[in-house]
Coordinates of C-alpha atoms in Angstrom, one line a residue:
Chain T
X1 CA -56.5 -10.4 19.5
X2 CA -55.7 -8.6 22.3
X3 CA -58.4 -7.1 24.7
X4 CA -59.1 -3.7 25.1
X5 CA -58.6 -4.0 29.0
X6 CA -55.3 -5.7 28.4
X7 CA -54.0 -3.0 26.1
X8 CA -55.0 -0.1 28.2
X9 CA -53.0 -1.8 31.3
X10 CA -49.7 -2.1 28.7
X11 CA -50.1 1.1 27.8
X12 CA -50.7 2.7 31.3
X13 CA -47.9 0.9 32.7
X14 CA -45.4 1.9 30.4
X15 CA -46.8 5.5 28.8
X16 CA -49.3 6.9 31.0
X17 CA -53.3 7.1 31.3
X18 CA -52.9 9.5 27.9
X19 CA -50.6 7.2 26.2
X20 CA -52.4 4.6 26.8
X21 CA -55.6 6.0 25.7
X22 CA -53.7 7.0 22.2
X23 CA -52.6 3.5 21.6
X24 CA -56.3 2.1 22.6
X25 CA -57.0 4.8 20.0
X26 CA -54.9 3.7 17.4
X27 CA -56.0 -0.3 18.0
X28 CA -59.5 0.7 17.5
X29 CA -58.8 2.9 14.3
X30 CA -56.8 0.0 12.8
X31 CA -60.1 -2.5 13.4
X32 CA -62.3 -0.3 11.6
X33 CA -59.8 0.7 8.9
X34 CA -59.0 -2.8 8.6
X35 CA -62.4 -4.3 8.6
X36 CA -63.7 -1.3 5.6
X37 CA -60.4 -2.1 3.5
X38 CA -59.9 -5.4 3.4
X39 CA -63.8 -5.9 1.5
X40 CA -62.2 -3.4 -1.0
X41 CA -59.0 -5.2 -1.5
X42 CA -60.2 -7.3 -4.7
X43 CA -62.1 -4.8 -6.1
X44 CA -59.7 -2.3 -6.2
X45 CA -57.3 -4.7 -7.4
X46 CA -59.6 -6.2 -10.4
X47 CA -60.1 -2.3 -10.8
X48 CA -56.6 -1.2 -11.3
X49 CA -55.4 -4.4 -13.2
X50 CA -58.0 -2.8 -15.7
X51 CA -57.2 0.4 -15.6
X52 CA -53.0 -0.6 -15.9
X53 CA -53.8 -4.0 -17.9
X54 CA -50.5 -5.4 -15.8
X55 CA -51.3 -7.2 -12.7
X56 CA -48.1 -6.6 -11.4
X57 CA -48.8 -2.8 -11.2
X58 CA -52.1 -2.8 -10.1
X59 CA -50.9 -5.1 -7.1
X60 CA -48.3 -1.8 -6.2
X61 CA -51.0 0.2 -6.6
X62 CA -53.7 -1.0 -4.1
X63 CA -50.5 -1.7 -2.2
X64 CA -49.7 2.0 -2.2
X65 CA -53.5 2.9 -2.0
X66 CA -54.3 1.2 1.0
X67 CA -50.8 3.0 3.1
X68 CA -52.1 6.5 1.7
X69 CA -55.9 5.6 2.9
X70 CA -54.5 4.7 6.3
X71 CA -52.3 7.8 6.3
X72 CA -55.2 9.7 5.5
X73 CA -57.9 7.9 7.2
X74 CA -58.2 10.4 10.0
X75 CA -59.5 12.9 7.5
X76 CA -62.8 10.8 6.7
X77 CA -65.5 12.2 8.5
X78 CA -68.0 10.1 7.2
X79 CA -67.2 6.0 6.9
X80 CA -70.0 5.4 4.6
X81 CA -68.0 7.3 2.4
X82 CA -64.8 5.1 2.4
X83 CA -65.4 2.8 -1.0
X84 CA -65.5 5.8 -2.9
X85 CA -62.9 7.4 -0.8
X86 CA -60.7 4.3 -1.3
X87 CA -61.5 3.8 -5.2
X88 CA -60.6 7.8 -5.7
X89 CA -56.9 7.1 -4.2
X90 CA -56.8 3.6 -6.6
X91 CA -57.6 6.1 -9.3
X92 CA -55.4 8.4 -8.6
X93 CA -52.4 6.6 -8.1
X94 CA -53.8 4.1 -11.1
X95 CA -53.6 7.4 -13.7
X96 CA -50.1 8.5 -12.0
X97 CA -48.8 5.4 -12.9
X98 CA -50.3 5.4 -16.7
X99 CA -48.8 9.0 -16.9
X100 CA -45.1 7.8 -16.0
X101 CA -45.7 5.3 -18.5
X102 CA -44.9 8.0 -21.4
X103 CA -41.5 7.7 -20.4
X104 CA -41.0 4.3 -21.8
X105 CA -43.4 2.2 -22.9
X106 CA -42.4 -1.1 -21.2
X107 CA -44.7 -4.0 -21.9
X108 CA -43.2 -7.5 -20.4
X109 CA -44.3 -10.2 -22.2
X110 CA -46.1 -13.5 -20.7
X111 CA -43.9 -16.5 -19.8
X112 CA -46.1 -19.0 -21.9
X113 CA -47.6 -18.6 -25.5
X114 CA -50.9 -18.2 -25.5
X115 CA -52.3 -21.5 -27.7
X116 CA -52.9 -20.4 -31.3
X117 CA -56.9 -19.3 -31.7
X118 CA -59.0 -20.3 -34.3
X119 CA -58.9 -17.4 -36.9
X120 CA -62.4 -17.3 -37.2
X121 CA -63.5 -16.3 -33.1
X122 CA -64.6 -14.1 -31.5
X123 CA -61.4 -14.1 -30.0
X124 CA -60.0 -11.9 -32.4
X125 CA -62.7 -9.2 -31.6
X126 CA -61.7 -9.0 -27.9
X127 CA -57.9 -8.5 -29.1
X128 CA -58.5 -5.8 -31.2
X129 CA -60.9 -4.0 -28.4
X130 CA -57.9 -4.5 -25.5
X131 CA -55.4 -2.6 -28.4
X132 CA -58.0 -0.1 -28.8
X133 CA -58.1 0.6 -25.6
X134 CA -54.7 0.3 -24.7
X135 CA -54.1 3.4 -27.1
X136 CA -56.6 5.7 -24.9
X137 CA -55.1 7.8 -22.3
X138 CA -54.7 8.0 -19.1
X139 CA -57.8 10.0 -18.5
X140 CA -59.9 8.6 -21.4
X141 CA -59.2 5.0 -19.7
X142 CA -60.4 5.2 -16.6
X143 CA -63.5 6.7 -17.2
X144 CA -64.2 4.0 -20.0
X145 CA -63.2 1.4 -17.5
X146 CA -64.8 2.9 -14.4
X147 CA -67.9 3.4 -17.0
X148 CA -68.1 -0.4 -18.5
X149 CA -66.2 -2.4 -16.3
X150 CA -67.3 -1.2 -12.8
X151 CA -70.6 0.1 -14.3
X152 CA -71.2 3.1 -13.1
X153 CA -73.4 6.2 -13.4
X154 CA -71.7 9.1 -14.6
X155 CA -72.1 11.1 -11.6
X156 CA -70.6 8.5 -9.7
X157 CA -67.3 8.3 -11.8
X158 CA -67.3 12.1 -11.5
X159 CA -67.2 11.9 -7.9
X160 CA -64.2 9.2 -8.1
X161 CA -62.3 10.9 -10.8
X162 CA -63.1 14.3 -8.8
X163 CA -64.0 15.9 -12.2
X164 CA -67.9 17.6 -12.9
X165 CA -69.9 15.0 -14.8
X166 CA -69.6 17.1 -18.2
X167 CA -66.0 16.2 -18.2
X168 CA -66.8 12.3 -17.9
X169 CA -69.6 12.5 -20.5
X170 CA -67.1 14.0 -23.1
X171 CA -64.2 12.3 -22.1
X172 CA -66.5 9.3 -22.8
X173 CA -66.8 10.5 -26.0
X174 CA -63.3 11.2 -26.9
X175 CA -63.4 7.3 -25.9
X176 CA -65.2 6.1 -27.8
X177 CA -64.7 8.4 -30.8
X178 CA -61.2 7.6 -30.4
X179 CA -62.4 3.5 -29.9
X180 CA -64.1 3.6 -32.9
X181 CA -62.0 5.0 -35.5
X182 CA -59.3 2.6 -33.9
X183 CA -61.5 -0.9 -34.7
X184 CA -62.1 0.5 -37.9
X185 CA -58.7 0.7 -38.9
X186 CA -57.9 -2.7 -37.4
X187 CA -60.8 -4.1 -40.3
X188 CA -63.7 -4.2 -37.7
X189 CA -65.8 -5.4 -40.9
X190 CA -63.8 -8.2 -41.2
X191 CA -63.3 -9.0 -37.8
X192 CA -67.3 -9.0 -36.6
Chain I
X1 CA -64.7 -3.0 -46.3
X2 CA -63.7 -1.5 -43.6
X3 CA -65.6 0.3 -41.7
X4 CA -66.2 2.3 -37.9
X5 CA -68.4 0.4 -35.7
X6 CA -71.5 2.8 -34.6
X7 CA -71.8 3.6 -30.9
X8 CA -74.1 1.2 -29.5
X9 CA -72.1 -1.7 -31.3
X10 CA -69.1 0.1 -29.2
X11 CA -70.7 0.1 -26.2
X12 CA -71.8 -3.6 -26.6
X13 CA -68.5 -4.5 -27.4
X14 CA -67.0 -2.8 -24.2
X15 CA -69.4 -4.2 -22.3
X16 CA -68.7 -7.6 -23.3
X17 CA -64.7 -7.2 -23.5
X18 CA -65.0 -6.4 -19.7
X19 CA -67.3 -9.5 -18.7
X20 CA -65.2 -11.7 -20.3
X21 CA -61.9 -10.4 -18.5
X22 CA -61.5 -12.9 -15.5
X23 CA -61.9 -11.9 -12.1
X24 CA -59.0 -11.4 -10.0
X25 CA -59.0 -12.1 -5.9
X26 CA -56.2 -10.2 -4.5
X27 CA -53.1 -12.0 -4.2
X28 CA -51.7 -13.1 -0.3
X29 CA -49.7 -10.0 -0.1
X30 CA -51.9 -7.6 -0.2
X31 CA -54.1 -9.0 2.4
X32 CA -50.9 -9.0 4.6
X33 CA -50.5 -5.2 4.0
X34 CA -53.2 -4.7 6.7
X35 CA -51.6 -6.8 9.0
X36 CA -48.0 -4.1 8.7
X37 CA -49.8 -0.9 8.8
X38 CA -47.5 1.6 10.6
X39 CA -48.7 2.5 14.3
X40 CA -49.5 5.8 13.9
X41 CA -50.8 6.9 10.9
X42 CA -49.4 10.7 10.5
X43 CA -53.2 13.0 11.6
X44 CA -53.7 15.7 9.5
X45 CA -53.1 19.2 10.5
X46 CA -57.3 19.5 10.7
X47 CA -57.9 16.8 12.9
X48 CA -55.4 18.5 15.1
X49 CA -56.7 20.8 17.3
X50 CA -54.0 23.7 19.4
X51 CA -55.0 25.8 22.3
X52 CA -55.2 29.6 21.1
X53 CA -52.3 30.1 23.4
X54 CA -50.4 27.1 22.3
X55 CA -51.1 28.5 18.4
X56 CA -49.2 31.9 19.0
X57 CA -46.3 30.5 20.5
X58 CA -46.2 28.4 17.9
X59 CA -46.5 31.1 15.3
X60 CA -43.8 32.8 17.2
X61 CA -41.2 30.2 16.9
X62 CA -42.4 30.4 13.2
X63 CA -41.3 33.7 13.1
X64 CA -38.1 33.2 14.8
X65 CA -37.3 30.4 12.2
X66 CA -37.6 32.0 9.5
X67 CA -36.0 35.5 10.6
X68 CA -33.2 32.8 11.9
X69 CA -32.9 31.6 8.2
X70 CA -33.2 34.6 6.4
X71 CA -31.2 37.0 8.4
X72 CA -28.4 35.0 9.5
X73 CA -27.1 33.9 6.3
X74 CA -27.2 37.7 5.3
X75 CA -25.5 38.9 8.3
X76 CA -22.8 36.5 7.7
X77 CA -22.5 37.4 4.2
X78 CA -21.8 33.8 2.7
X79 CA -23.7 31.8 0.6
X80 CA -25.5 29.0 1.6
X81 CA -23.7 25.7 1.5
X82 CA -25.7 24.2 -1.8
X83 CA -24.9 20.1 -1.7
X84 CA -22.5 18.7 -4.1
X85 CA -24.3 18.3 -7.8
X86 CA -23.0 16.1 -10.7
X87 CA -20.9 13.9 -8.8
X88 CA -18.5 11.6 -10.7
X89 CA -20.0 8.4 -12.2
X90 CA -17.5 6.9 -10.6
X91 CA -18.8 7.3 -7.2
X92 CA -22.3 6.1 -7.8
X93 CA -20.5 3.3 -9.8
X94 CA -18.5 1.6 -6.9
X95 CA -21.4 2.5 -4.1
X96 CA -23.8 0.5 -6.7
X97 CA -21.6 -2.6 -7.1
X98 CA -20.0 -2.9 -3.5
X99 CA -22.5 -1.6 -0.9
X100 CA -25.5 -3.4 0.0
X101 CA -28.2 -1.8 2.7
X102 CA -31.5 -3.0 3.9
X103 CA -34.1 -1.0 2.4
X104 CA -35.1 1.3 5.5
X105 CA -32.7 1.2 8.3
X106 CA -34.1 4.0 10.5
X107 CA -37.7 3.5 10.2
X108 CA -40.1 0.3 9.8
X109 CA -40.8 -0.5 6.3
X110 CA -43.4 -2.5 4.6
X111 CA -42.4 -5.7 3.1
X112 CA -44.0 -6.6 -0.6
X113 CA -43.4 -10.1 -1.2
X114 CA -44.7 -10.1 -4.6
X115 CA -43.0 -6.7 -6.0
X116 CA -42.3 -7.1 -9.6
X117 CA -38.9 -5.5 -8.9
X118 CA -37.1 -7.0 -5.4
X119 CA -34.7 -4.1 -4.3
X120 CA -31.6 -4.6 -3.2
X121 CA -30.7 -0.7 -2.8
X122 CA -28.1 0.6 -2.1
X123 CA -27.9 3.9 -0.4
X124 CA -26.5 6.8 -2.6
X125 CA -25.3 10.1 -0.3
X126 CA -25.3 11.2 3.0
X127 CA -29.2 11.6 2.7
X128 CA -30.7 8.4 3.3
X129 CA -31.6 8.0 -0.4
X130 CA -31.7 4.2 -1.6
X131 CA -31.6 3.1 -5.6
X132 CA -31.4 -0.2 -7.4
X133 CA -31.2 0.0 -10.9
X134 CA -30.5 -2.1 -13.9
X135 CA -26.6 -1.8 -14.3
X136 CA -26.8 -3.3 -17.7
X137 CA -29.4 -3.4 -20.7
X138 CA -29.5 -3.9 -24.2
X139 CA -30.3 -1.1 -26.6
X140 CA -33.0 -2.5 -27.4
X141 CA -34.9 -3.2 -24.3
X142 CA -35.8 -1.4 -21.1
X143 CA -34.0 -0.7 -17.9
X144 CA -35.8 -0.3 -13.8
X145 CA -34.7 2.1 -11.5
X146 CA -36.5 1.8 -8.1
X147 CA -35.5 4.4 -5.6
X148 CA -36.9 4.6 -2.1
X149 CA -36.0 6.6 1.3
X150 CA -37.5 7.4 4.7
X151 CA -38.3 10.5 3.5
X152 CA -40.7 11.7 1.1
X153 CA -38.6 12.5 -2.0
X154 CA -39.4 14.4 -5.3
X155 CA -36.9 13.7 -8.1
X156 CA -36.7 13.6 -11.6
X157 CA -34.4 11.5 -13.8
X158 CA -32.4 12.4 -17.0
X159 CA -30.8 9.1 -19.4
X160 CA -27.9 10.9 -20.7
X161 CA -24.7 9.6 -22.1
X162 CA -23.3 12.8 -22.2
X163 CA -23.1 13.7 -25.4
X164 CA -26.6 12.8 -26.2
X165 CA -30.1 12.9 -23.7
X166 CA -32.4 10.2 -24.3
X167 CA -35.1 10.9 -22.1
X168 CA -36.3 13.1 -19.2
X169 CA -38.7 12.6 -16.5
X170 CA -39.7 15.1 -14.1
X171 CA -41.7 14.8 -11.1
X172 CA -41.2 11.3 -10.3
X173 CA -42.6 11.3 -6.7
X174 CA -41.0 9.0 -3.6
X175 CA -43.3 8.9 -1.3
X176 CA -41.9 7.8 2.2
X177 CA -40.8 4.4 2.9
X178 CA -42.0 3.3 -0.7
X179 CA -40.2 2.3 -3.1
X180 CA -41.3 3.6 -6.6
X181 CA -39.8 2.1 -9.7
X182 CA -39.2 3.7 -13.4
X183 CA -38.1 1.6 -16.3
X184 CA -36.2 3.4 -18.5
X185 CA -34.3 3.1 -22.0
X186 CA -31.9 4.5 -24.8
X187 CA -31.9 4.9 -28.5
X188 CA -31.5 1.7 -30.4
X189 CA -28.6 2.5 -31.6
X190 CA -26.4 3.6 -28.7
X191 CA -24.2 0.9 -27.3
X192 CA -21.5 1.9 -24.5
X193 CA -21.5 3.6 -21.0
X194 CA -25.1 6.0 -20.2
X195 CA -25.9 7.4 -17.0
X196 CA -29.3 7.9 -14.9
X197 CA -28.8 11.4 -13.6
X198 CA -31.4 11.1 -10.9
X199 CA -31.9 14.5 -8.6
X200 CA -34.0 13.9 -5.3
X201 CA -34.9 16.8 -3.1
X202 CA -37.0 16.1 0.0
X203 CA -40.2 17.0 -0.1
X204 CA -40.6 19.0 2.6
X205 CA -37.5 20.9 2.2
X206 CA -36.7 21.0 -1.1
X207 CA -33.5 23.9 -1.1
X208 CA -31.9 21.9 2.2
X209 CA -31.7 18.9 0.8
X210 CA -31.2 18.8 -3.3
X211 CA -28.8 16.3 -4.3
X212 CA -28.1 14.8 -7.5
X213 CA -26.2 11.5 -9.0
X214 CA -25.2 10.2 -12.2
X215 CA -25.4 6.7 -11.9
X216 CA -23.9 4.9 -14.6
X217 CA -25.1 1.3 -16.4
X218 CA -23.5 -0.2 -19.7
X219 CA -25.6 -0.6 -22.7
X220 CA -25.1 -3.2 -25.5
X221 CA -25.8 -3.4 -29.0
X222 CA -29.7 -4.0 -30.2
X223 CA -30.0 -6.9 -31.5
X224 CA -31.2 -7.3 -35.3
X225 CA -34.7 -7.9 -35.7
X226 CA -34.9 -11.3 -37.7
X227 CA -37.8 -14.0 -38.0
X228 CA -37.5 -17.6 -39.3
X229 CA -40.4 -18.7 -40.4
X230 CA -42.4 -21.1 -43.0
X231 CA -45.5 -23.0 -43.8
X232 CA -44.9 -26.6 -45.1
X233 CA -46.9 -27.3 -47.9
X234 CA -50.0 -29.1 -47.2
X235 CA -53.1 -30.6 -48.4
X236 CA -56.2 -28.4 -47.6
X237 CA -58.0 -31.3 -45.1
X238 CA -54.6 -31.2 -43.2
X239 CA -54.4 -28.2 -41.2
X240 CA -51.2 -26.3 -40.9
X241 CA -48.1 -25.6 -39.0
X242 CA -46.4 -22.0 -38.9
X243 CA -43.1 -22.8 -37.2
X244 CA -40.8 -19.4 -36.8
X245 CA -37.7 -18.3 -34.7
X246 CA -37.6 -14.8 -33.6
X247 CA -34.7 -12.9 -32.6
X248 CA -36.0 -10.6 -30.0
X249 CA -39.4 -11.0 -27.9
X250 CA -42.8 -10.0 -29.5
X251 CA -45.8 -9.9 -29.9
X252 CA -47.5 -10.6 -33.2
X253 CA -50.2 -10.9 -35.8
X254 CA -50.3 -13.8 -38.4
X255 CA -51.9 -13.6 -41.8
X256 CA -52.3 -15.9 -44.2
X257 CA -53.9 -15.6 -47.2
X258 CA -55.5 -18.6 -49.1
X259 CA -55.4 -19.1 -52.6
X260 CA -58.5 -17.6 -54.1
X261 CA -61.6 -19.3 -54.9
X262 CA -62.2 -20.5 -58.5
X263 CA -66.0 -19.8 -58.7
X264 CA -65.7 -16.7 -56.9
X265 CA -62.1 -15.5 -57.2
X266 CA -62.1 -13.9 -54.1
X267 CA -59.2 -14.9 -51.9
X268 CA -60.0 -16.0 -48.3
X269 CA -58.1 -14.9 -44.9
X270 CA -57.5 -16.3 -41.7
X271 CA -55.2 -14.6 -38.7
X272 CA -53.8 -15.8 -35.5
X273 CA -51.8 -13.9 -32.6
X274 CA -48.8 -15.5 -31.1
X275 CA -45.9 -14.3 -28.4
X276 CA -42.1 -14.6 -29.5
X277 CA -39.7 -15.5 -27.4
X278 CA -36.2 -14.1 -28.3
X279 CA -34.6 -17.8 -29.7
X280 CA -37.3 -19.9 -28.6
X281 CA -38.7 -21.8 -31.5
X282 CA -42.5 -22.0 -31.8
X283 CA -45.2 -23.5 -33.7
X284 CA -49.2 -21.7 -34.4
X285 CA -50.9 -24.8 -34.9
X286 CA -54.1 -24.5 -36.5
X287 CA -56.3 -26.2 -39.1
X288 CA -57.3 -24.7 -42.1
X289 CA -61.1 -24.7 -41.8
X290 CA -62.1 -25.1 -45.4
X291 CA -59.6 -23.9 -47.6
X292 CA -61.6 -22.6 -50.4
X293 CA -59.1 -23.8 -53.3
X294 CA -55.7 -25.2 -53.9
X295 CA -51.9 -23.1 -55.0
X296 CA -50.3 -20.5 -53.7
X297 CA -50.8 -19.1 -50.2
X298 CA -49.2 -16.3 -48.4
X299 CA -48.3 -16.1 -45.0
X300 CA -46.9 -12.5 -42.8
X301 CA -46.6 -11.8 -39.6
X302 CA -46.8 -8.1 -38.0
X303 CA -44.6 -7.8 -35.0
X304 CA -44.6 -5.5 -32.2
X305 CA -41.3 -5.6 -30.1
X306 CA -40.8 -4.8 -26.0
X307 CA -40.4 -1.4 -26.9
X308 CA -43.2 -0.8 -29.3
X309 CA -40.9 -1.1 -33.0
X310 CA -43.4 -2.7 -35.9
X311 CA -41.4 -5.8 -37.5
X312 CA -42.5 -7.6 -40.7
X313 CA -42.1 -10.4 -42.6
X314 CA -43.8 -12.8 -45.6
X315 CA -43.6 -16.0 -47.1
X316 CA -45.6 -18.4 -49.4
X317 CA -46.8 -22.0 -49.1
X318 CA -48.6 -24.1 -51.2
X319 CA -51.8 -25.9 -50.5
X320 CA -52.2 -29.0 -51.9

């Protein structure tokens, strides 16, 4: 890592004192933005592999979160604020991406069959659930995985999604309305 | 019977779906993204602060601009020059098959090592627009286009085959130095030449800069949905074997139903999920746990194909 002293001769040398002051500037902005993002790196992936159940995706998406954070990052006043700052733009570009999925539904498949389950597990239960959920939209999903993955308040999600918490609480239950008639049809007595 | 589960037997259920979904650490190349950040992030137009003097000459060069644009065009009584639209297929067609560009030539770009799509644009126009897209498909299955620029783009994409539209997508955003992928399909039953007319403006100057392409990619015949499959007969202490060929790839739901029990005569069930592999041959192995009789069982399979068609299919075996 290159010292502060050091960089400031560089940058007086070949720019100027106010060159030079941007660039010792820009180093120290990059530390900082660095050292806040890269703690929120695997969350926000885990995060958006939920909310896009494709791991592929979510890797572009944290990818494309983290270059609009730093784009942006001048315009956080307050750094305590950054993880929910950060998670927002995951959010955001998480439910873009789930809305340009209407175009074509595009599911690749895995390279290796999955071994064959026991038709009696639990196993079974789970599959059903990840269909269920798969059928939510864009806007019903991320709350429910915001809401029982990440477990959080609804007044946080509200703040993340940018929506008043009376819109999470019934998108919630357009969730789960929507959840529950779904496992019923898939035989949820049989399945339990 | 079936029946809705209640809320809190919802909620539990979510709850425990998400605990049991394994936890991810983020892969190599995203931890590298911090390492290629651009120098200088772009500062917003509030953290920028103008002497007053500084902001009204600024405002008047504003002024001069856009009196500059509006009146001169009228003064010389001619039309703006509006960019070619619709170009022949065949131009995209030979730029796509011949040319090959790095992805940003005038400004750094940021390398993703594990994109699921790896461009190799090419650029399309005099505007610094870069596409890669899928210049063959099945009817079938899907197609990507990823487009990308040093500019941020706003576009929208039509799959036409000129007599027919298949589908439209508006507002597909580029930002800058990003490449953004679509995937993109026709009917089944099309085979033969389509296009991807995609129309890019730049962002920032959206009526400068409009341009539009029809990029061409061949589409051949869906292939018929067909499933091999049987159940040898067995005896009921020897487990099973459900051995099937698909002819695409999917994703589907096995069923068998045992013969039904003498004392009771109700017939038990037992299902299984397995993944297709268009030709692949492929076995669910799985004991049955108890068979509660001998004769007749059924087997069928529900499957879900790449582009979301239900395929079905049903045989018998006997249990021994």
């Amino acid at each position: 890592m290159k010292s502060m002293a050091h960089l400031t001769a560089v940058a007086e040398r070949s720019q100027g004192r106010e060159g030079a002051s941007a660039i010792v500037a820009d180093e120290n902005r990059r530390e900082v933005f660095g050292a806040l993002t890269s703690v929120e790196l695997t969350p926000a992936y885990n995060l958006a592999d939920r909310i896009l159940n494709d791991r592929g995706e979510a890797e572009d998406a944290v990818h494309e979160a983290v270059l609009r954070a730093w784009t942006g990052f001048d315009n956080l006043k307050d750094r305590a604020l950054f993880r929910a700052w950060f998670t927002r733009i995951v959010v955001n570009i998480c439910r873009d991406k789930l809305r340009r999925r209407k175009i074509v539904r595009f599911e690749p498949l895995g390279d290796i069959d999955p071994p064959a389950k026991d038709p009696f597990e639990h196993g079974l239960m789970r599959e059903a659930i990840g269909r269920a959920i798969d059928t939510l939209s864009a806007e019903q999903r991320i709350v429910v995985v915001l809401r029982f993955w990440n477990d959080l308040p609804v007044n946080d999600i509200a703040r993340i999604v940018g929506i008043p918490a009376g819109t999470v609480k019934w998108r919630l239950h357009a969730a789960g309305k929507h959840l529950r008639a779904a496992l019923g049809d898939a035989g949820w007595e049989d399945s339990l | 019977v079936k029946r809705r589960p209640t809320q809190q037997e919802l909620e539990e259920q979510l709850h425990s779906y998400f605990a049991g979904t394994p936890r991810l650490s983020a892969p190599p190349s995203l931890l590298g993204v911090l390492d290629q950040l651009p120098d200088h992030p772009a500062a917003s137009p509030s953290s920028v602060r103008y002497p007053v003097g500084l902001r009204l000459a600024a405002a008047g060069l504003v002024a001069v601009a856009v009196v500059a644009l509006i009146g001169v065009p009228m003064l010389m009584s001619k039309a703006p020059q509006v960019p070619p639209v619709g170009k022949s297929p065949s131009v995209g067609a030979s730029a796509a098959a011949s040319i090959g560009h790095p992805l940003i030539t005038s400004q750094p770009s940021i390398s993703r090592s594990q994109s699921p799509i790896q461009p190799a644009p090419t650029e399309i126009g005099p505007s610094g627009i870069y596409v890669d897209y899928s210049q063959s498909i099945r009817a079938d299955q899907s197609g990507s286009l990823t487009v990308s620029s040093p500019d941020t783009l706003q576009c929208s994409v039509v799959v036409h085959s000129g007599a027919q539209t298949f589908q439209a997508m508006t507002g597909f955003n580029v930002p800058a130095r990003t490449a953004q992928s679509v995937s993109f399909g026709v009917n089944d039953s099309f085979a033969g030449t389509a296009y991807l007319k995609l129309t890019c403006a730049h962002a920032n100057e959206p009526s400068r800069s409009k341009d539009s392409w029809d990029l061409p990619f061949t589409v051949t015949a869906a292939r018929a949905w067909s499933l091999q499959a049987a159940i040898a007969d067995t005896h009921a202490a020897d487990g099973y074997n459900f051995g099937y060929t698909s002819s695409v790839d999917a994703t589907c739901t096995l069923l068998i139903t045992y013969p039904a029990d003498t004392a009771t005569a109700v017939a038990a069930t037992s299902t299984a999920s397995f993944q297709a592999r268009e030709g692949v041959p492929g076995i669910v192995a799985n004991p049955i746990p108890g068979s509660p009789a001998t004769g007749s069982a059924t087997w069928h399979t529900t499957c879900v194909d790449g582009r979301g068609k239900t395929h079905e299919d049903t045989g018998a075996f006997g249990i021994l």
